[in-house]
PDB file of N, CA and C in Angstrom:
ATOM      1  N   GLY E   1     -73.496 124.305 162.542  1.00 42.00           N
ATOM      2  CA  GLY E   1     -72.467 123.424 161.952  1.00 42.00           C
ATOM      3  C   GLY E   1     -71.081 123.885 162.341  1.00 42.00           C
ATOM      4  N   ASP E   2     -70.101 123.087 162.008  1.00 45.00           N
ATOM      5  CA  ASP E   2     -68.722 123.437 162.367  1.00 45.00           C
ATOM      6  C   ASP E   2     -67.949 123.974 161.160  1.00 45.00           C
ATOM      7  N   GLY E   3     -68.659 124.458 160.143  1.00 49.00           N
ATOM      8  CA  GLY E   3     -67.997 125.049 158.980  1.00 49.00           C
ATOM      9  C   GLY E   3     -67.299 124.026 158.112  1.00 49.00           C
ATOM     10  N   GLY E   4     -67.620 122.740 158.295  1.00 49.00           N
ATOM     11  CA  GLY E   4     -67.041 121.704 157.462  1.00 49.00           C
ATOM     12  C   GLY E   4     -65.682 121.227 157.917  1.00 49.00           C
ATOM     13  N   SER E   5     -65.126 121.823 158.996  1.00 59.00           N
ATOM     14  CA  SER E   5     -63.838 121.340 159.472  1.00 59.00           C
ATOM     15  C   SER E   5     -64.044 119.965 160.090  1.00 59.00           C
ATOM     16  N   GLY E   6     -63.055 119.108 159.947  1.00 74.00           N
ATOM     17  CA  GLY E   6     -63.202 117.752 160.450  1.00 74.00           C
ATOM     18  C   GLY E   6     -63.861 116.822 159.452  1.00 74.00           C
ATOM     19  N   ALA E   7     -64.249 117.361 158.274  1.00 94.00           N
ATOM     20  CA  ALA E   7     -64.869 116.518 157.262  1.00 94.00           C
ATOM     21  C   ALA E   7     -63.987 116.385 156.021  1.00 94.00           C
ATOM     22  N   ALA E   8     -62.815 117.015 156.046  1.00 96.00           N
ATOM     23  CA  ALA E   8     -61.900 116.952 154.904  1.00 96.00           C
ATOM     24  C   ALA E   8     -60.854 115.864 155.132  1.00 96.00           C
ATOM     25  N   LEU E   9     -60.665 115.037 154.111  1.00 97.00           N
ATOM     26  CA  LEU E   9     -59.759 113.899 154.206  1.00 97.00           C
ATOM     27  C   LEU E   9     -58.690 113.953 153.127  1.00 97.00           C
ATOM     28  N   VAL E  10     -57.530 113.389 153.442  1.00 97.00           N
ATOM     29  CA  VAL E  10     -56.475 113.178 152.455  1.00 97.00           C
ATOM     30  C   VAL E  10     -56.408 111.679 152.197  1.00 97.00           C
ATOM     31  N   VAL E  11     -56.366 111.305 150.918  1.00 98.00           N
ATOM     32  CA  VAL E  11     -56.267 109.900 150.537  1.00 98.00           C
ATOM     33  C   VAL E  11     -54.941 109.716 149.812  1.00 98.00           C
ATOM     34  N   GLN E  12     -54.064 108.892 150.402  1.00 98.00           N
ATOM     35  CA  GLN E  12     -52.735 108.681 149.830  1.00 98.00           C
ATOM     36  C   GLN E  12     -52.599 107.274 149.266  1.00 98.00           C
ATOM     37  N   ASN E  13     -51.548 107.074 148.460  1.00 98.00           N
ATOM     38  CA  ASN E  13     -51.245 105.786 147.835  1.00 98.00           C
ATOM     39  C   ASN E  13     -52.310 105.365 146.827  1.00 98.00           C
ATOM     40  N   LEU E  14     -52.901 106.344 146.147  1.00 97.00           N
ATOM     41  CA  LEU E  14     -53.898 106.038 145.125  1.00 97.00           C
ATOM     42  C   LEU E  14     -53.243 105.385 143.909  1.00 97.00           C
ATOM     43  N   PRO E  15     -53.912 104.392 143.313  1.00 96.00           N
ATOM     44  CA  PRO E  15     -53.429 103.886 142.019  1.00 96.00           C
ATOM     45  C   PRO E  15     -53.392 105.051 141.015  1.00 96.00           C
ATOM     46  N   TRP E  16     -52.423 105.032 140.101  1.00 93.00           N
ATOM     47  CA  TRP E  16     -52.264 106.150 139.162  1.00 93.00           C
ATOM     48  C   TRP E  16     -53.497 106.341 138.293  1.00 93.00           C
ATOM     49  N   SER E  17     -54.260 105.272 138.084  1.00 93.00           N
ATOM     50  CA  SER E  17     -55.425 105.341 137.196  1.00 93.00           C
ATOM     51  C   SER E  17     -56.657 105.961 137.851  1.00 93.00           C
ATOM     52  N   THR E  18     -56.597 106.197 139.170  1.00 95.00           N
ATOM     53  CA  THR E  18     -57.772 106.690 139.886  1.00 95.00           C
ATOM     54  C   THR E  18     -58.079 108.143 139.536  1.00 95.00           C
ATOM     55  N   SER E  19     -59.311 108.409 139.119  1.00 95.00           N
ATOM     56  CA  SER E  19     -59.750 109.774 138.827  1.00 95.00           C
ATOM     57  C   SER E  19     -60.542 110.324 140.009  1.00 95.00           C
ATOM     58  N   TRP E  20     -60.816 111.622 139.973  1.00 96.00           N
ATOM     59  CA  TRP E  20     -61.620 112.209 141.056  1.00 96.00           C
ATOM     60  C   TRP E  20     -62.999 111.544 141.091  1.00 96.00           C
ATOM     61  N   GLN E  21     -63.518 111.156 139.917  1.00 97.00           N
ATOM     62  CA  GLN E  21     -64.835 110.528 139.875  1.00 97.00           C
ATOM     63  C   GLN E  21     -64.814 109.160 140.567  1.00 97.00           C
ATOM     64  N   ASP E  22     -63.727 108.398 140.345  1.00 97.00           N
ATOM     65  CA  ASP E  22     -63.559 107.101 141.023  1.00 97.00           C
ATOM     66  C   ASP E  22     -63.544 107.300 142.535  1.00 97.00           C
ATOM     67  N   LEU E  23     -62.802 108.325 142.949  1.00 97.00           N
ATOM     68  CA  LEU E  23     -62.668 108.621 144.370  1.00 97.00           C
ATOM     69  C   LEU E  23     -64.034 108.983 144.969  1.00 97.00           C
ATOM     70  N   LYS E  24     -64.769 109.816 144.244  1.00 98.00           N
ATOM     71  CA  LYS E  24     -66.087 110.232 144.709  1.00 98.00           C
ATOM     72  C   LYS E  24     -67.038 109.038 144.819  1.00 98.00           C
ATOM     73  N   ASP E  25     -67.027 108.184 143.784  1.00 97.00           N
ATOM     74  CA  ASP E  25     -67.902 107.008 143.793  1.00 97.00           C
ATOM     75  C   ASP E  25     -67.581 106.084 144.955  1.00 97.00           C
ATOM     76  N   LEU E  26     -66.283 105.919 145.253  1.00 97.00           N
ATOM     77  CA  LEU E  26     -65.861 105.061 146.358  1.00 97.00           C
ATOM     78  C   LEU E  26     -66.360 105.609 147.696  1.00 97.00           C
ATOM     79  N   PHE E  27     -66.123 106.904 147.924  1.00 98.00           N
ATOM     80  CA  PHE E  27     -66.446 107.495 149.220  1.00 98.00           C
ATOM     81  C   PHE E  27     -67.938 107.763 149.409  1.00 98.00           C
ATOM     82  N   LYS E  28     -68.718 107.698 148.324  1.00 98.00           N
ATOM     83  CA  LYS E  28     -70.175 107.837 148.436  1.00 98.00           C
ATOM     84  C   LYS E  28     -70.785 106.747 149.310  1.00 98.00           C
ATOM     85  N   LYS E  29     -70.047 105.637 149.474  1.00 97.00           N
ATOM     86  CA  LYS E  29     -70.531 104.551 150.331  1.00 97.00           C
ATOM     87  C   LYS E  29     -70.633 104.988 151.794  1.00 97.00           C
ATOM     88  N   CYS E  30     -69.936 106.067 152.139  1.00 95.00           N
ATOM     89  CA  CYS E  30     -69.930 106.543 153.529  1.00 95.00           C
ATOM     90  C   CYS E  30     -70.840 107.733 153.763  1.00 95.00           C
ATOM     91  N   GLY E  31     -71.464 108.251 152.705  1.00 95.00           N
ATOM     92  CA  GLY E  31     -72.321 109.415 152.873  1.00 95.00           C
ATOM     93  C   GLY E  31     -72.191 110.363 151.705  1.00 95.00           C
ATOM     94  N   HIS E  32     -72.518 111.625 151.942  1.00 96.00           N
ATOM     95  CA  HIS E  32     -72.509 112.618 150.875  1.00 96.00           C
ATOM     96  C   HIS E  32     -71.111 113.195 150.678  1.00 96.00           C
ATOM     97  N   VAL E  33     -70.593 113.058 149.460  1.00 97.00           N
ATOM     98  CA  VAL E  33     -69.280 113.616 149.125  1.00 97.00           C
ATOM     99  C   VAL E  33     -69.481 115.021 148.566  1.00 97.00           C
ATOM    100  N   VAL E  34     -68.960 116.017 149.281  1.00 96.00           N
ATOM    101  CA  VAL E  34     -69.078 117.408 148.843  1.00 96.00           C
ATOM    102  C   VAL E  34     -68.174 117.640 147.630  1.00 96.00           C
ATOM    103  N   ARG E  35     -66.940 117.158 147.730  1.00 96.00           N
ATOM    104  CA  ARG E  35     -66.040 117.222 146.580  1.00 96.00           C
ATOM    105  C   ARG E  35     -64.916 116.215 146.717  1.00 96.00           C
ATOM    106  N   ALA E  36     -64.383 115.812 145.571  1.00 97.00           N
ATOM    107  CA  ALA E  36     -63.253 114.883 145.541  1.00 97.00           C
ATOM    108  C   ALA E  36     -62.277 115.389 144.485  1.00 97.00           C
ATOM    109  N   ASP E  37     -61.012 115.403 144.810  1.00 97.00           N
ATOM    110  CA  ASP E  37     -59.979 115.855 143.882  1.00 97.00           C
ATOM    111  C   ASP E  37     -58.805 114.898 143.919  1.00 97.00           C
ATOM    112  N   VAL E  38     -58.209 114.656 142.747  1.00 97.00           N
ATOM    113  CA  VAL E  38     -56.955 113.914 142.688  1.00 97.00           C
ATOM    114  C   VAL E  38     -55.895 114.908 142.228  1.00 97.00           C
ATOM    115  N   MET E  39     -54.819 115.024 143.005  1.00 97.00           N
ATOM    116  CA  MET E  39     -53.772 115.983 142.681  1.00 97.00           C
ATOM    117  C   MET E  39     -52.982 115.500 141.468  1.00 97.00           C
ATOM    118  N   SER E  40     -52.689 116.446 140.564  1.00 95.00           N
ATOM    119  CA  SER E  40     -51.923 116.077 139.379  1.00 95.00           C
ATOM    120  C   SER E  40     -50.838 117.111 139.112  1.00 95.00           C
ATOM    121  N   ASP E  41     -49.841 116.687 138.326  1.00 94.00           N
ATOM    122  CA  ASP E  41     -48.752 117.603 137.976  1.00 94.00           C
ATOM    123  C   ASP E  41     -49.142 118.429 136.747  1.00 94.00           C
ATOM    124  N   GLN E  42     -48.181 119.208 136.223  1.00 95.00           N
ATOM    125  CA  GLN E  42     -48.478 120.089 135.089  1.00 95.00           C
ATOM    126  C   GLN E  42     -48.935 119.319 133.851  1.00 95.00           C
ATOM    127  N   GLU E  43     -48.447 118.082 133.699  1.00 95.00           N
ATOM    128  CA  GLU E  43     -48.841 117.279 132.537  1.00 95.00           C
ATOM    129  C   GLU E  43     -50.177 116.570 132.737  1.00 95.00           C
ATOM    130  N   GLY E  44     -50.769 116.759 133.942  1.00 90.00           N
ATOM    131  CA  GLY E  44     -52.047 116.118 134.208  1.00 90.00           C
ATOM    132  C   GLY E  44     -51.924 114.692 134.730  1.00 90.00           C
ATOM    133  N   LYS E  45     -50.685 114.273 135.055  1.00 92.00           N
ATOM    134  CA  LYS E  45     -50.483 112.940 135.623  1.00 92.00           C
ATOM    135  C   LYS E  45     -50.790 112.972 137.114  1.00 92.00           C
ATOM    136  N   SER E  46     -51.427 111.916 137.584  1.00 94.00           N
ATOM    137  CA  SER E  46     -51.757 111.826 139.000  1.00 94.00           C
ATOM    138  C   SER E  46     -50.497 111.810 139.850  1.00 94.00           C
ATOM    139  N   LYS E  47     -50.557 112.497 140.993  1.00 96.00           N
ATOM    140  CA  LYS E  47     -49.454 112.452 141.956  1.00 96.00           C
ATOM    141  C   LYS E  47     -49.656 111.318 142.958  1.00 96.00           C
ATOM    142  N   GLY E  48     -50.766 110.586 142.816  1.00 96.00           N
ATOM    143  CA  GLY E  48     -50.994 109.431 143.687  1.00 96.00           C
ATOM    144  C   GLY E  48     -51.664 109.759 145.009  1.00 96.00           C
ATOM    145  N   PHE E  49     -52.187 110.987 145.123  1.00 97.00           N
ATOM    146  CA  PHE E  49     -52.969 111.299 146.316  1.00 97.00           C
ATOM    147  C   PHE E  49     -54.058 112.300 145.970  1.00 97.00           C
ATOM    148  N   GLY E  50     -55.043 112.366 146.823  1.00 97.00           N
ATOM    149  CA  GLY E  50     -56.150 113.268 146.575  1.00 97.00           C
ATOM    150  C   GLY E  50     -56.810 113.704 147.869  1.00 97.00           C
ATOM    151  N   THR E  51     -57.859 114.496 147.716  1.00 97.00           N
ATOM    152  CA  THR E  51     -58.611 114.950 148.877  1.00 97.00           C
ATOM    153  C   THR E  51     -60.090 114.665 148.663  1.00 97.00           C
ATOM    154  N   VAL E  52     -60.759 114.369 149.755  1.00 97.00           N
ATOM    155  CA  VAL E  52     -62.197 114.142 149.723  1.00 97.00           C
ATOM    156  C   VAL E  52     -62.802 114.960 150.861  1.00 97.00           C
ATOM    157  N   VAL E  53     -63.870 115.699 150.579  1.00 96.00           N
ATOM    158  CA  VAL E  53     -64.585 116.428 151.625  1.00 96.00           C
ATOM    159  C   VAL E  53     -65.959 115.784 151.772  1.00 96.00           C
ATOM    160  N   MET E  54     -66.234 115.265 152.953  1.00 96.00           N
ATOM    161  CA  MET E  54     -67.534 114.691 153.256  1.00 96.00           C
ATOM    162  C   MET E  54     -68.423 115.788 153.828  1.00 96.00           C
ATOM    163  N   SER E  55     -69.738 115.547 153.898  1.00 95.00           N
ATOM    164  CA  SER E  55     -70.630 116.605 154.373  1.00 95.00           C
ATOM    165  C   SER E  55     -70.665 116.715 155.895  1.00 95.00           C
ATOM    166  N   SER E  56     -70.129 115.719 156.604  1.00 95.00           N
ATOM    167  CA  SER E  56     -70.091 115.816 158.067  1.00 95.00           C
ATOM    168  C   SER E  56     -68.865 115.102 158.615  1.00 95.00           C
ATOM    169  N   SER E  57     -68.478 115.471 159.831  1.00 93.00           N
ATOM    170  CA  SER E  57     -67.329 114.817 160.452  1.00 93.00           C
ATOM    171  C   SER E  57     -67.639 113.349 160.757  1.00 93.00           C
ATOM    172  N   GLN E  58     -68.917 113.034 161.006  1.00 95.00           N
ATOM    173  CA  GLN E  58     -69.297 111.635 161.236  1.00 95.00           C
ATOM    174  C   GLN E  58     -69.027 110.794 159.988  1.00 95.00           C
ATOM    175  N   GLU E  59     -69.398 111.340 158.826  1.00 96.00           N
ATOM    176  CA  GLU E  59     -69.167 110.625 157.574  1.00 96.00           C
ATOM    177  C   GLU E  59     -67.674 110.498 157.281  1.00 96.00           C
ATOM    178  N   ALA E  60     -66.935 111.550 157.589  1.00 96.00           N
ATOM    179  CA  ALA E  60     -65.487 111.514 157.387  1.00 96.00           C
ATOM    180  C   ALA E  60     -64.861 110.436 158.264  1.00 96.00           C
ATOM    181  N   ASN E  61     -65.321 110.364 159.495  1.00 96.00           N
ATOM    182  CA  ASN E  61     -64.818 109.359 160.422  1.00 96.00           C
ATOM    183  C   ASN E  61     -65.130 107.950 159.917  1.00 96.00           C
ATOM    184  N   GLN E  62     -66.337 107.785 159.405  1.00 97.00           N
ATOM    185  CA  GLN E  62     -66.745 106.497 158.843  1.00 97.00           C
ATOM    186  C   GLN E  62     -65.883 106.134 157.622  1.00 97.00           C
ATOM    187  N   ALA E  63     -65.569 107.137 156.816  1.00 98.00           N
ATOM    188  CA  ALA E  63     -64.739 106.909 155.633  1.00 98.00           C
ATOM    189  C   ALA E  63     -63.330 106.454 156.025  1.00 98.00           C
ATOM    190  N   ILE E  64     -62.791 107.040 157.093  1.00 97.00           N
ATOM    191  CA  ILE E  64     -61.479 106.610 157.574  1.00 97.00           C
ATOM    192  C   ILE E  64     -61.551 105.154 158.029  1.00 97.00           C
ATOM    193  N   GLN E  65     -62.589 104.826 158.806  1.00 97.00           N
ATOM    194  CA  GLN E  65     -62.764 103.453 159.283  1.00 97.00           C
ATOM    195  C   GLN E  65     -62.858 102.476 158.105  1.00 97.00           C
ATOM    196  N   MET E  66     -63.597 102.884 157.079  1.00 97.00           N
ATOM    197  CA  MET E  66     -63.856 101.974 155.962  1.00 97.00           C
ATOM    198  C   MET E  66     -62.705 101.893 154.965  1.00 97.00           C
ATOM    199  N   PHE E  67     -62.060 103.021 154.681  1.00 98.00           N
ATOM    200  CA  PHE E  67     -61.113 103.063 153.571  1.00 98.00           C
ATOM    201  C   PHE E  67     -59.641 103.205 153.928  1.00 98.00           C
ATOM    202  N   ASN E  68     -59.307 103.476 155.203  1.00 98.00           N
ATOM    203  CA  ASN E  68     -57.891 103.450 155.561  1.00 98.00           C
ATOM    204  C   ASN E  68     -57.446 101.993 155.489  1.00 98.00           C
ATOM    205  N   GLN E  69     -56.369 101.739 154.768  1.00 98.00           N
ATOM    206  CA  GLN E  69     -55.865 100.379 154.506  1.00 98.00           C
ATOM    207  C   GLN E  69     -56.750  99.564 153.550  1.00 98.00           C
ATOM    208  N   TYR E  70     -57.717 100.227 152.917  1.00 97.00           N
ATOM    209  CA  TYR E  70     -58.571  99.574 151.923  1.00 97.00           C
ATOM    210  C   TYR E  70     -57.737  99.311 150.668  1.00 97.00           C
ATOM    211  N   GLU E  71     -57.878  98.108 150.105  1.00 97.00           N
ATOM    212  CA  GLU E  71     -57.075  97.783 148.926  1.00 97.00           C
ATOM    213  C   GLU E  71     -57.805  98.165 147.644  1.00 97.00           C
ATOM    214  N   LEU E  72     -57.179  99.035 146.868  1.00 95.00           N
ATOM    215  CA  LEU E  72     -57.724  99.493 145.595  1.00 95.00           C
ATOM    216  C   LEU E  72     -56.686  99.197 144.519  1.00 95.00           C
ATOM    217  N   ASP E  73     -57.044  98.320 143.570  1.00 93.00           N
ATOM    218  CA  ASP E  73     -56.108  97.903 142.509  1.00 93.00           C
ATOM    219  C   ASP E  73     -54.757  97.465 143.085  1.00 93.00           C
ATOM    220  N   GLY E  74     -54.802  96.717 144.182  1.00 95.00           N
ATOM    221  CA  GLY E  74     -53.579  96.164 144.758  1.00 95.00           C
ATOM    222  C   GLY E  74     -52.780  97.114 145.634  1.00 95.00           C
ATOM    223  N   ARG E  75     -53.294  98.312 145.859  1.00 96.00           N
ATOM    224  CA  ARG E  75     -52.596  99.273 146.735  1.00 96.00           C
ATOM    225  C   ARG E  75     -53.442  99.549 147.960  1.00 96.00           C
ATOM    226  N   ALA E  76     -52.799  99.560 149.119  1.00 98.00           N
ATOM    227  CA  ALA E  76     -53.520  99.864 150.354  1.00 98.00           C
ATOM    228  C   ALA E  76     -53.594 101.378 150.530  1.00 98.00           C
ATOM    229  N   LEU E  77     -54.793 101.926 150.510  1.00 98.00           N
ATOM    230  CA  LEU E  77     -54.974 103.363 150.666  1.00 98.00           C
ATOM    231  C   LEU E  77     -54.645 103.805 152.088  1.00 98.00           C
ATOM    232  N   ALA E  78     -54.195 105.026 152.221  1.00 98.00           N
ATOM    233  CA  ALA E  78     -54.040 105.639 153.542  1.00 98.00           C
ATOM    234  C   ALA E  78     -54.993 106.832 153.568  1.00 98.00           C
ATOM    235  N   VAL E  79     -55.931 106.811 154.513  1.00 98.00           N
ATOM    236  CA  VAL E  79     -56.923 107.886 154.613  1.00 98.00           C
ATOM    237  C   VAL E  79     -56.804 108.543 155.978  1.00 98.00           C
ATOM    238  N   LYS E  80     -56.668 109.851 155.996  1.00 96.00           N
ATOM    239  CA  LYS E  80     -56.586 110.563 157.268  1.00 96.00           C
ATOM    240  C   LYS E  80     -57.176 111.958 157.122  1.00 96.00           C
ATOM    241  N   TYR E  81     -57.387 112.614 158.248  1.00 94.00           N
ATOM    242  CA  TYR E  81     -57.926 113.972 158.206  1.00 94.00           C
ATOM    243  C   TYR E  81     -56.933 114.919 157.541  1.00 94.00           C
ATOM    244  N   ASP E  82     -57.467 115.852 156.767  1.00 92.00           N
ATOM    245  CA  ASP E  82     -56.657 116.864 156.104  1.00 92.00           C
ATOM    246  C   ASP E  82     -56.422 118.010 157.077  1.00 92.00           C
ATOM    247  N   LYS E  83     -55.227 118.064 157.665  1.00 82.00           N
ATOM    248  CA  LYS E  83     -54.975 119.093 158.670  1.00 82.00           C
ATOM    249  C   LYS E  83     -54.767 120.478 158.064  1.00 82.00           C
ATOM    250  N   PHE E  84     -54.682 120.540 156.721  1.00 75.00           N
ATOM    251  CA  PHE E  84     -54.516 121.851 156.074  1.00 75.00           C
ATOM    252  C   PHE E  84     -55.833 122.460 155.634  1.00 75.00           C
ATOM    253  N   ALA E  85     -56.920 121.702 155.767  1.00 68.00           N
ATOM    254  CA  ALA E  85     -58.215 122.228 155.338  1.00 68.00           C
ATOM    255  C   ALA E  85     -58.650 123.344 156.277  1.00 68.00           C
ATOM    256  N   SER E  86     -59.308 124.347 155.728  1.00 55.00           N
ATOM    257  CA  SER E  86     -59.733 125.489 156.552  1.00 55.00           C
ATOM    258  C   SER E  86     -60.929 125.083 157.418  1.00 55.00           C
TER     259      SER E  86
END
């Protein structure tokens, strides 16, 4: 394996109501979601972006194809590779 690099994604422009569970359920359509996180501030409010790690780079690529510009609650998501992932 490639140590999971190339399978980590950043999802931007998330609706404020989106939880990590919502994110995981959405991305499960593309394969196995290793983990999903929505970034929040100290008060626990969403910052409007999150990360999703798929189990393979193929699944991550499929997720970008499927969910980049995907409309969720009236917002077009931006999905791209997480260049900060190890």
